[in-house]
XYZ file of C-alpha atoms in Angstrom:
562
model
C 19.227 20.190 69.106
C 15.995 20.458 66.994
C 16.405 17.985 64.167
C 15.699 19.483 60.402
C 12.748 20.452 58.947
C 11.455 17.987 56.786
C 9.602 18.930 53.428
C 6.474 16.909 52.544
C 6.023 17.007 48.602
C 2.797 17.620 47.112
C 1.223 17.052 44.335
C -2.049 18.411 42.592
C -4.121 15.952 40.487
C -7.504 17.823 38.752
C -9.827 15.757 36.274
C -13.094 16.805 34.207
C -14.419 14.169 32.298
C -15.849 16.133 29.435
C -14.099 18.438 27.106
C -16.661 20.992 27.503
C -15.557 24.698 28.654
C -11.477 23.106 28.685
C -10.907 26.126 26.283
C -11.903 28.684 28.419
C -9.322 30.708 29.606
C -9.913 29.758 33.396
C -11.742 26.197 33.715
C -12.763 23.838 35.858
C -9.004 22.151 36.211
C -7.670 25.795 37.232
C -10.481 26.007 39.518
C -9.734 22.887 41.212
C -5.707 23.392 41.287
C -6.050 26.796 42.890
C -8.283 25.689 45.630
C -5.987 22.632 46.443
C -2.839 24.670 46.183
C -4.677 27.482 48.704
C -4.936 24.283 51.294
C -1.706 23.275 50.880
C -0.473 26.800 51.092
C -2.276 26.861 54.828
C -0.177 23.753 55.220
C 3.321 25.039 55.302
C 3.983 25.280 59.288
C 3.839 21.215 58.509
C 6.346 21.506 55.774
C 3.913 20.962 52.397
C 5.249 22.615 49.553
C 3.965 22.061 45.826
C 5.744 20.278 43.380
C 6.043 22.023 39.775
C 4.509 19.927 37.621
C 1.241 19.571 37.190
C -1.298 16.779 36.737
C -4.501 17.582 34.582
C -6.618 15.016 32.938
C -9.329 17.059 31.161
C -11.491 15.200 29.131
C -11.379 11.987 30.662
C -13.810 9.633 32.565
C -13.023 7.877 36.631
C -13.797 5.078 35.591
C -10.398 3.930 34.082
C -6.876 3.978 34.619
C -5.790 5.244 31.282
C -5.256 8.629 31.905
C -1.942 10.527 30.699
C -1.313 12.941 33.610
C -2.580 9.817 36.116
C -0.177 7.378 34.877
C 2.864 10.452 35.366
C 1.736 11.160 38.833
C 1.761 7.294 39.767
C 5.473 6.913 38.044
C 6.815 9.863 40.021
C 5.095 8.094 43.637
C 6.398 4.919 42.608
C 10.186 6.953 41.563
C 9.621 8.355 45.298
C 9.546 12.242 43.736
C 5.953 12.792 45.054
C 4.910 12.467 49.075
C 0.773 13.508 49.004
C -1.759 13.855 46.438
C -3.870 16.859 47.007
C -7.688 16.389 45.433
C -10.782 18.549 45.538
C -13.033 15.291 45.640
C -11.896 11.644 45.969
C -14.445 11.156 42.598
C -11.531 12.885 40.907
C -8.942 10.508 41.245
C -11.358 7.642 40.870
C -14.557 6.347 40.509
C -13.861 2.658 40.643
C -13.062 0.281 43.688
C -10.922 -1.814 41.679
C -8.783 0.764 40.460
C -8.959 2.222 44.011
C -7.087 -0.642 45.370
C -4.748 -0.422 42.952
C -4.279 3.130 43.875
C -3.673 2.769 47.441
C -1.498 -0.574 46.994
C 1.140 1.800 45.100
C 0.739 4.623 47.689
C 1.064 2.014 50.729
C 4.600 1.184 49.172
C 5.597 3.949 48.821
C 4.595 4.909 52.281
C 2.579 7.980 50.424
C -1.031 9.287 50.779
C -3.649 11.520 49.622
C -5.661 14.398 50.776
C -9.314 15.651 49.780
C -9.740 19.412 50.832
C -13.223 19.014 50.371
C -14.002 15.545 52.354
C -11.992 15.453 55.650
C -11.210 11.566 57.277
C -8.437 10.101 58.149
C -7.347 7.125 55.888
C -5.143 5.562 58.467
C -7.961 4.273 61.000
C -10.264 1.256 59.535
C -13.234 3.845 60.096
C -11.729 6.401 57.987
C -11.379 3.476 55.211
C -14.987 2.245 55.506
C -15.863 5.606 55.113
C -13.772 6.167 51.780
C -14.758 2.928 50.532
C -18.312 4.024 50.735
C -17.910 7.360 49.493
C -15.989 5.661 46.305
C -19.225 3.016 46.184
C -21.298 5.838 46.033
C -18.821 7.322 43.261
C -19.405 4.570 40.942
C -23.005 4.135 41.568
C -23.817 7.810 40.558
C -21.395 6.751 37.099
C -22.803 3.267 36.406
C -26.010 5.011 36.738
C -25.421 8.246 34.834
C -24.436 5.810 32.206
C -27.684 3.958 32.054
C -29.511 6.922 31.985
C -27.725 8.740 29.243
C -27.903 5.251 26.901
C -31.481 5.286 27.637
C -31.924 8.708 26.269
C -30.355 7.649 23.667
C -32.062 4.775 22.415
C -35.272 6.519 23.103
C -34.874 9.391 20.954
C -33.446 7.211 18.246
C -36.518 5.590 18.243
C -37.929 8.810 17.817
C -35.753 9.399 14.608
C -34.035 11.856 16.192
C -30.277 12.346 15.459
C -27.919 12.261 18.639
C -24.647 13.253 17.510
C -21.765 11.616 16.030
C -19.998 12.443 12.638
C -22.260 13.698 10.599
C -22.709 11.922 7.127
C -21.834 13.023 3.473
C -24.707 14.744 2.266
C -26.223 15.979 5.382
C -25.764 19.537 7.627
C -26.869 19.963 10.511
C -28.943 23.069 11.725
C -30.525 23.165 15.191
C -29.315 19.682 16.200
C -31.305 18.270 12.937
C -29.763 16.398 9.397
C -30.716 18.687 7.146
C -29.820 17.535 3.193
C -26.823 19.472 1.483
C -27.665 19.177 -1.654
C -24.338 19.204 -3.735
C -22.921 16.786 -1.342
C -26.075 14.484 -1.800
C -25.752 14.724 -5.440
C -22.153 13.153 -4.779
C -23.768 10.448 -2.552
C -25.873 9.387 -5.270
C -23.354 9.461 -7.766
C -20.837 7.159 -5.958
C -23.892 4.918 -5.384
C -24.239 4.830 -9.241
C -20.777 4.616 -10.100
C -20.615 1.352 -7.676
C -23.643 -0.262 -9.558
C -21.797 0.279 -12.951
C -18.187 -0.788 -11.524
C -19.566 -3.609 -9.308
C -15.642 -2.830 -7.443
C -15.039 -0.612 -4.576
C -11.457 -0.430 -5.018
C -12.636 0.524 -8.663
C -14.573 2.905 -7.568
C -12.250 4.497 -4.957
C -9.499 5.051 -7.554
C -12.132 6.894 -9.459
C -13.599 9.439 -7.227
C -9.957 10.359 -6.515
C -9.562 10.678 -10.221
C -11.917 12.923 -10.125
C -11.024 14.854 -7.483
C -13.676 13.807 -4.962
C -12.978 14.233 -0.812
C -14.725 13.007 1.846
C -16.646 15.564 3.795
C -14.916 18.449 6.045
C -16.247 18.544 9.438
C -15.071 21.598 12.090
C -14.426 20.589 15.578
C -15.559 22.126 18.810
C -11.408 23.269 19.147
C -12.020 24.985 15.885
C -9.985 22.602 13.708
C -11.280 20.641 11.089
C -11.066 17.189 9.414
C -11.480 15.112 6.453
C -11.517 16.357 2.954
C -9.458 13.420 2.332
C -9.658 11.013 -0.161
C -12.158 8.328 -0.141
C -11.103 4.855 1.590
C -12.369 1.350 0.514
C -13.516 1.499 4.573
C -15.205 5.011 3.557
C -16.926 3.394 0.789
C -18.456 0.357 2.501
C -19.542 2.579 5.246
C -21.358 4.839 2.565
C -22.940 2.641 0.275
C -24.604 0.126 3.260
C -25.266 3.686 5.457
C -29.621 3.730 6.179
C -29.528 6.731 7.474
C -29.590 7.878 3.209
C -32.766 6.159 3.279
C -34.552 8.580 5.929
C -33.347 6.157 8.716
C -31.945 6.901 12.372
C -30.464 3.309 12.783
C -29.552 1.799 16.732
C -27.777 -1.641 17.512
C -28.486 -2.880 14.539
C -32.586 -1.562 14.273
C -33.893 1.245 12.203
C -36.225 3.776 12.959
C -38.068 6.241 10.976
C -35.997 9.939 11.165
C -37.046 13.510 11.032
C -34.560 14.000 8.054
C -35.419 14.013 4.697
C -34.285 10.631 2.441
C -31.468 11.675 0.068
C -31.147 8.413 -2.325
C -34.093 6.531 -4.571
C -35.138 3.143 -3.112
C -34.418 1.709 -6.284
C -31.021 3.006 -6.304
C -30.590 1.988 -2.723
C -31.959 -1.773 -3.198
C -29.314 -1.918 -6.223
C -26.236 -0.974 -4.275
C -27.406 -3.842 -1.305
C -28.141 -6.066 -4.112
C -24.667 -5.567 -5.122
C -23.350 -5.429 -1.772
C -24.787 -9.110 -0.672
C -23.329 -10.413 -4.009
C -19.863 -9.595 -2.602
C -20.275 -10.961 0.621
C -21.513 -14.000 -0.526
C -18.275 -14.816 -3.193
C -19.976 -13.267 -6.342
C -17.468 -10.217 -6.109
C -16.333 -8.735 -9.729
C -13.382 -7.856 -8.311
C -9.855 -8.948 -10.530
C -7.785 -11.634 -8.432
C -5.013 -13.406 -9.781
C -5.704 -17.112 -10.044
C -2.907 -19.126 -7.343
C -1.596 -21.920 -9.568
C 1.989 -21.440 -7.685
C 3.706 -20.977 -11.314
C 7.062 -21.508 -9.835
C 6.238 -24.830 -7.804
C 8.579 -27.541 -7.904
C 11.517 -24.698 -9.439
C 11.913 -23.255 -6.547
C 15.107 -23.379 -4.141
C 16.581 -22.027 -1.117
C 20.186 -21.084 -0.216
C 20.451 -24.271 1.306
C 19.037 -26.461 -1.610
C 15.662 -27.561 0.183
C 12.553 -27.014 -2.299
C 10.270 -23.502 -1.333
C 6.715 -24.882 -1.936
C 3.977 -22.553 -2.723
C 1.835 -22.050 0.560
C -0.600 -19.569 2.131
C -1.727 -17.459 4.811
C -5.157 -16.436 5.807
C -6.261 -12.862 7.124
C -10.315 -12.410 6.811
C -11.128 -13.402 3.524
C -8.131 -12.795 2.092
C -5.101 -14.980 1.434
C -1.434 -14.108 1.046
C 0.766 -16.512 -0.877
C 4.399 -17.488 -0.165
C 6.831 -19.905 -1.207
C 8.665 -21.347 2.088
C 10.749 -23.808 2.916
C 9.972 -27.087 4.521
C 11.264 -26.209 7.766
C 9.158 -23.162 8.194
C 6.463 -24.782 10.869
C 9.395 -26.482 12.507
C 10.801 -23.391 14.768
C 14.238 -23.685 12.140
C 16.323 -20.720 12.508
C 17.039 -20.925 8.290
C 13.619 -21.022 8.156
C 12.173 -18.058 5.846
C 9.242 -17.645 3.256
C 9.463 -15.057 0.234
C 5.964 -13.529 -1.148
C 4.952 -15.301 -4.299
C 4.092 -12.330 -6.166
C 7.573 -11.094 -5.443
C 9.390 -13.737 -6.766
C 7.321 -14.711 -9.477
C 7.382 -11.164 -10.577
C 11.478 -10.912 -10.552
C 11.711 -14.388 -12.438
C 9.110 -13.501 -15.171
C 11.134 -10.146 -15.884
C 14.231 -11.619 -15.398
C 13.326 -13.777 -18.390
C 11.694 -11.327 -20.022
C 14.406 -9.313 -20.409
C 16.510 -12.493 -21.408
C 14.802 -13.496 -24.525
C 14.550 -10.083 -25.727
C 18.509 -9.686 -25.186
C 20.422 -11.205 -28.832
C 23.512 -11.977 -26.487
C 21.817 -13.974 -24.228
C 20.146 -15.714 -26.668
C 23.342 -16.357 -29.091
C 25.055 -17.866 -25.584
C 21.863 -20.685 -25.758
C 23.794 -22.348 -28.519
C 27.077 -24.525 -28.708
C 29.426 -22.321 -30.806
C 30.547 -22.533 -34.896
C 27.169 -24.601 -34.816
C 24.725 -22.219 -36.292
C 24.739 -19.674 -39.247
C 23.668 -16.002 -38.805
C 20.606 -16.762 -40.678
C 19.414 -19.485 -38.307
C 20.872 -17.026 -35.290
C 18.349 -14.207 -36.808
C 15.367 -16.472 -36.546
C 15.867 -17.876 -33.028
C 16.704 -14.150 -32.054
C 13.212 -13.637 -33.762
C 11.252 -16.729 -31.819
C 12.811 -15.481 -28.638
C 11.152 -12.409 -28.490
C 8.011 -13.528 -29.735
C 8.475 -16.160 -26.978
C 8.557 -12.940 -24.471
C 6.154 -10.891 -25.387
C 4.146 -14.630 -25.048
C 5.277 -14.669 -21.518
C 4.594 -10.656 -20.285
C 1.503 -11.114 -21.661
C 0.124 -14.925 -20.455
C -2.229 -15.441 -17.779
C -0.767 -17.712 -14.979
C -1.846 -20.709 -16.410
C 0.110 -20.174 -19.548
C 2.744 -18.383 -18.005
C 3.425 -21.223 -15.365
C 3.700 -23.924 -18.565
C 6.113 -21.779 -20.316
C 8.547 -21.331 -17.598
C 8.579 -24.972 -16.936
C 9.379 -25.489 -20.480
C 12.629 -23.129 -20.363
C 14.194 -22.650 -16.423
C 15.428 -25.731 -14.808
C 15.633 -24.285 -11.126
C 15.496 -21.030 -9.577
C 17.994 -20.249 -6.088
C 16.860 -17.506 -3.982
C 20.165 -16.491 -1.583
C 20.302 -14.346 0.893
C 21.875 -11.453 -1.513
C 20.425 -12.811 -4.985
C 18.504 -15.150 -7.265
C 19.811 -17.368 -9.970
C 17.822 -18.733 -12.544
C 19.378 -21.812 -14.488
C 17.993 -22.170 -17.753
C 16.960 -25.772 -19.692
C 18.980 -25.161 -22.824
C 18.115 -28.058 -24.560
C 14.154 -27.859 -23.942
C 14.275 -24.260 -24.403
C 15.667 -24.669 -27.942
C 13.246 -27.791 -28.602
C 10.536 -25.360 -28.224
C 12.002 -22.625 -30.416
C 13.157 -24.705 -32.787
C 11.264 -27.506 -33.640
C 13.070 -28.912 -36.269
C 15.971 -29.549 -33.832
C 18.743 -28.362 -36.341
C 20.291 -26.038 -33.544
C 22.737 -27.471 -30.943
C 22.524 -26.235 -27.616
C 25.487 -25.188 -25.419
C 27.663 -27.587 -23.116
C 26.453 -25.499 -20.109
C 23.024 -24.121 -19.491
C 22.673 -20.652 -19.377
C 22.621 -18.834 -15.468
C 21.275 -15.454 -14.992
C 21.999 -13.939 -11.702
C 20.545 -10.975 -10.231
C 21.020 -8.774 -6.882
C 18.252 -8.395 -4.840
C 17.523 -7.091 -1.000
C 15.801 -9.586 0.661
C 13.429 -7.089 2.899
C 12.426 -9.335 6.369
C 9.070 -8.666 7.511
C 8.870 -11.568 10.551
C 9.003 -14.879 8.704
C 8.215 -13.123 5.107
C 11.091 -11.557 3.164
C 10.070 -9.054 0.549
C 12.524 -9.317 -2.654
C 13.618 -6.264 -4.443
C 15.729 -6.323 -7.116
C 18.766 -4.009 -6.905
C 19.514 -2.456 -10.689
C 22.710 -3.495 -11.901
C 23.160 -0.745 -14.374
C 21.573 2.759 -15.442
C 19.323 0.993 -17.874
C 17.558 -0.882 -14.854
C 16.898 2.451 -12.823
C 12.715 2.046 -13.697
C 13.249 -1.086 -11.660
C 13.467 0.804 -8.423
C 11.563 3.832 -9.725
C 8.176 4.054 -7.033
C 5.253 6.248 -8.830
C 3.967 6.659 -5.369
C 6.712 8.084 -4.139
C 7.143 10.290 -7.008
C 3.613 11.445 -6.882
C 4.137 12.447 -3.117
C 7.344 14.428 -3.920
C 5.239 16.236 -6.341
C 2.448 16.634 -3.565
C 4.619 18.398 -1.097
C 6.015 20.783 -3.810
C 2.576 21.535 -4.920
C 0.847 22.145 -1.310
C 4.216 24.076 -0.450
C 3.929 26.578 -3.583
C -0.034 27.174 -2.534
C 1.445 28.252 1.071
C 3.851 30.113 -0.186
C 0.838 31.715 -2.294
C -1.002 32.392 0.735
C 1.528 33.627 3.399
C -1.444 34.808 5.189
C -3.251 32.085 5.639
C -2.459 28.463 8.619
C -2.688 25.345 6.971
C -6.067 24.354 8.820
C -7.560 27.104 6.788
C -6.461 26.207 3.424
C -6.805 22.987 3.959
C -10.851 23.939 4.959
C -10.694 25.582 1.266
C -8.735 22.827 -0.796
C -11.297 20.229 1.051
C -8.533 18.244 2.203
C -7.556 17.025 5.573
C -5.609 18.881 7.520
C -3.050 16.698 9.265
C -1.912 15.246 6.079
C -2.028 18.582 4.273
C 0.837 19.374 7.171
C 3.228 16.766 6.564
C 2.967 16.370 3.048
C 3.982 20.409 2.987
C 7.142 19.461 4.430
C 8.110 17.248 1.561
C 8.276 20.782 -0.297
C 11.493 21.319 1.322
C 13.109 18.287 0.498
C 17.487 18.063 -0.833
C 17.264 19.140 -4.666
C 19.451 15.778 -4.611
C 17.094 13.413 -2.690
C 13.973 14.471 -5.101
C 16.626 14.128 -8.013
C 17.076 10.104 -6.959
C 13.621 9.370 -5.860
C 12.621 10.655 -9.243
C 15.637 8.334 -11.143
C 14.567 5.840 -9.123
C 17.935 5.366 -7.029
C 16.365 5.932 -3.752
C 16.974 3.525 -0.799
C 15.243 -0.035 -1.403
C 13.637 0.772 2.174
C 12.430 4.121 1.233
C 8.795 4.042 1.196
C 5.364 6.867 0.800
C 4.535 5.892 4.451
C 8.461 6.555 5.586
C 8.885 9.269 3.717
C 5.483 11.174 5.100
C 6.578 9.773 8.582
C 9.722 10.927 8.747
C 11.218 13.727 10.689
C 13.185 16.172 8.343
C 15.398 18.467 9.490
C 16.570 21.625 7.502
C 19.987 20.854 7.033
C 19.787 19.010 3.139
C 22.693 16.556 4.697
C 21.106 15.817 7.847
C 17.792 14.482 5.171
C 19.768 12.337 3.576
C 21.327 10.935 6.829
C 17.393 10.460 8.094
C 16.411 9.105 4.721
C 19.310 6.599 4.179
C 20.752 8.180 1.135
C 24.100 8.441 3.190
């Protein structure tokens, strides 16, 4: 008896490394898949039949492995769903020997193969292999030296001056393949060169322009969409004020070359900005930094009484302070650091908001020793004493706290502050007619010790409605306000997609998308955020990230409000 028919699975894998005519409605992917599934449809007296799914890379070069629809087709061989590959050309699935071998080493295990309907060998025989092998030689040849040629283009019509492509700059069109100036956008160009001279600060500078309502420029894609009208980035900024190309320049690895477009900013000007520019690079930057004296050093404690001592990490020129325990470089489990600025910024507050309090101040002293008079005047010195500290530069502000807090505990649910009585007092009162209490004072506060790796991030967790502004996140508020804004000007133009109004507001697209959805946020989640009772892990980059159903429950479940 004539055993069953057995089905060979096959699969079709197309590729076009450009993007060029992909958005026509029959391309050169369709082209390929119907003239592979035509041979395998001659196939069928030897069982082929097509799988469903199909495997298009459109856009992408042979000469790598990291292609989507690739990387499917290879899981389903390897998950045994997919018996033959069916190509037009070999070139298609590869134009590399390495990633050849790789290719056929999965295939082999699989006991799976391919076909070319336009190249016919057989793969099984060692001639059918040499021949392959050269074919793919000659693949990669014709790409390596493709390549060459096209970068030698290149670099000879930069030389030229000519411009080759690429995203074109603020204050340029272009028209026939040329720069051609736009004036209102150079008149921008020059003015955030100017503004940079006068602010000597990027970051300055950046807050500025969107201040003023400035975006960076909106460029249309080949697909029709557009993008940009952003606002500027301190990585925009750089990238503008050092750009040649505003100097009449066509600029290539690093040389410049004379260009057929027309010079949009002064020499003068330009020579400023650099001027500027170098002064940064070389340490002479304007910009405001807090001076690192480590104002808490030798106060500091953690749950398990071993001293946090102020240390630091270094990423590019910048540094990022911590205090952390001993045991930190020692692979300890306990082992944690907490951002300086964090906890300096909850102490300082903490006593702040201690001096200016009469009760906390009144429990300073050892009771029936004191007279209300002398109670007014020490009630008086303490808040001078605060406003002293909220307004002290770290220096100061490191001197007074060592003057009035004897140590500082940072637990895994709060910090505790102990504070000096007696030198506290000696400071306030010099005369030393007031008698300080038995016990020193202890002010505890909640806080959510946030883990990012070793760091923890404190935030301090309001203990009554008076503290909401603790938690309260202007950012956050601000984006709220965003969403409702962009989602009343859709609602304004029902007849018009997002990519189009963002094209008129001059703001990018993508974010112009999720940011609308914010619009539609619970009445009782934009109530909170604005109160400032939100989640402690609620944050502007969550928020826009975040998936949000309809259902106002469901938000808060996403959200953490539940």
């Amino acid at each position: 008896m004539p055993g069953a028919r057995k089905f060979i699975r096959c699969a079709i894998y197309t590729r076009k490394s450009s993007e060029d005519g992909l958005e026509q409605e029959y391309n050169s992917l369709d082209a390929q898949y119907d003239a592979c599934a035509a041979y395998a449809q001659s196939q069928r007296h030897e069982g082929w039949t097509l799988v469903k799914e199909r495997y298009d890379d459109g856009g992408f070069s042979g000469g790598t492995m990291d292609r989507p629809a690739l990387k499917r087709l290879l899981a389903n061989i390897e998950a045994g769903k997919v018996d033959i590959i069916l190509l037009y050309k070999i070139d298609r699935l590869t134009r590399s020997l390495s990633d050849f071998a790789k290719i056929v080493e999965i295939l082999d295990k699989r006991q799976a193969s391919f076909v070319s309907i336009t190249q016919s060998f057989n793969t099984t025989t060692s001639m059918g292999r040499l021949t392959l092998n050269m074919l793919l030689s000659f693949a990669q040849f014709e790409r390596e030296v493709t390549g060459e040629r096209i970068r030698d283009k290149i670099t000879a019509s930069k030389r030229k001056g000519i411009w080759m492509g690429g995203p074109v700059p603020l204050g340029y069109d272009v028209i026939d393949r040329k720069l051609v100036v736009n004036e209102n956008e150079a008149q921008l160009v020059r003015h955030i060169m100017q503004r940079y001279v006068a602010l000597r600060s990027v970051r300055q500078l950046m807050d500025e322009l969107d201040r003023d309502g400035h975006r960076t420029k909106v460029q249309k894609l080949k697909t029709g969409a557009t993008r940009g009208g952003c606002s500027f980035r301190v990585g925009n900024l750089y990238h503008l004020l050092s750009n040649r190309v505003y100097r009449g320049l066509i600029v290539h690895k690093g040389d410049a070359f004379p260009g057929e477009h027309e010079a949009i900013v002064p020499e003068e000007l330009w020579n400023e900005v650099q001027a500027k520019l170098a002064e940064r690079s070389q340490g002479g930057s304007s910009r405001v930094t807090r001076a690192r004296t480590g104002i808490l050093a030798g106060l500091a404690y953690d749950s398990a009484g071993r001293a946090l001592v102020l240390t630091h990490t270094k990423k590019g020129n910048r540094q990022f302070h911590y205090y952390a325990n001993r045991y930190e470089g020692l692979g300890d489990a306990t082992a944690g650091r907490v951002r300086a600025q964090d906890l300096e910024s909850i102490v300082t507050d903490q006593l702040v908001t201690m001096l200016k309090s009469a009760g906390e101040t009144e429990s300073l002293l050892k009771p029936g020793t004191y007279n209300p008079g002398q109670l007014h005047e020490l009630i008086e010195a303490t808040s001078q004493l605060a406003s002293q500290l909220y307004s002290s530069n770290d220096i100061a502000k490191q001197q007074l706290i060592h003057t009035m807090v004897d140590r500082i505990d940072v637990y895994d649910d709060r910090i505790t502050i102990t504070i000096d009585n007696p030198a506290l007092l000696s400071k306030l009162d010099p005369t030393q007619s007031l008698q300080p209490a038995s016990h020193n004072l202890v002010i505890e506060r909640v806080a959510l010790r946030l883990r990012r790796g070793k760091a923890m991030k404190l935030v301090v967790s309001p203990s009554n409605a008076n503290c909401a502004s603790v938690l309260r996140d202007e950012k956050l508020i601000a984006l709220v306000a965003e969403g409702r804004a962009t989602m009343a000007l859709l609602r304004a133009n029902p007849d018009k997609s997002i990519p189009t109004l963002a094209a008129e507001q001059k703001r990018c697209r993508i974010r112009m998308a999720k940011v609308a959805k914010l619009g539609c946020l619970a009445p009782d989640i934009v109530k909170a955020i604005v109160e400032g009772r939100q989640p402690l892990e609620l944050s502007p980059g969550k928020l826009l990230a975040a998936d949000l159903p309809a259902n106002w429950n469901e938000q808060k479940r996403v959200l953490g409000f539940a």
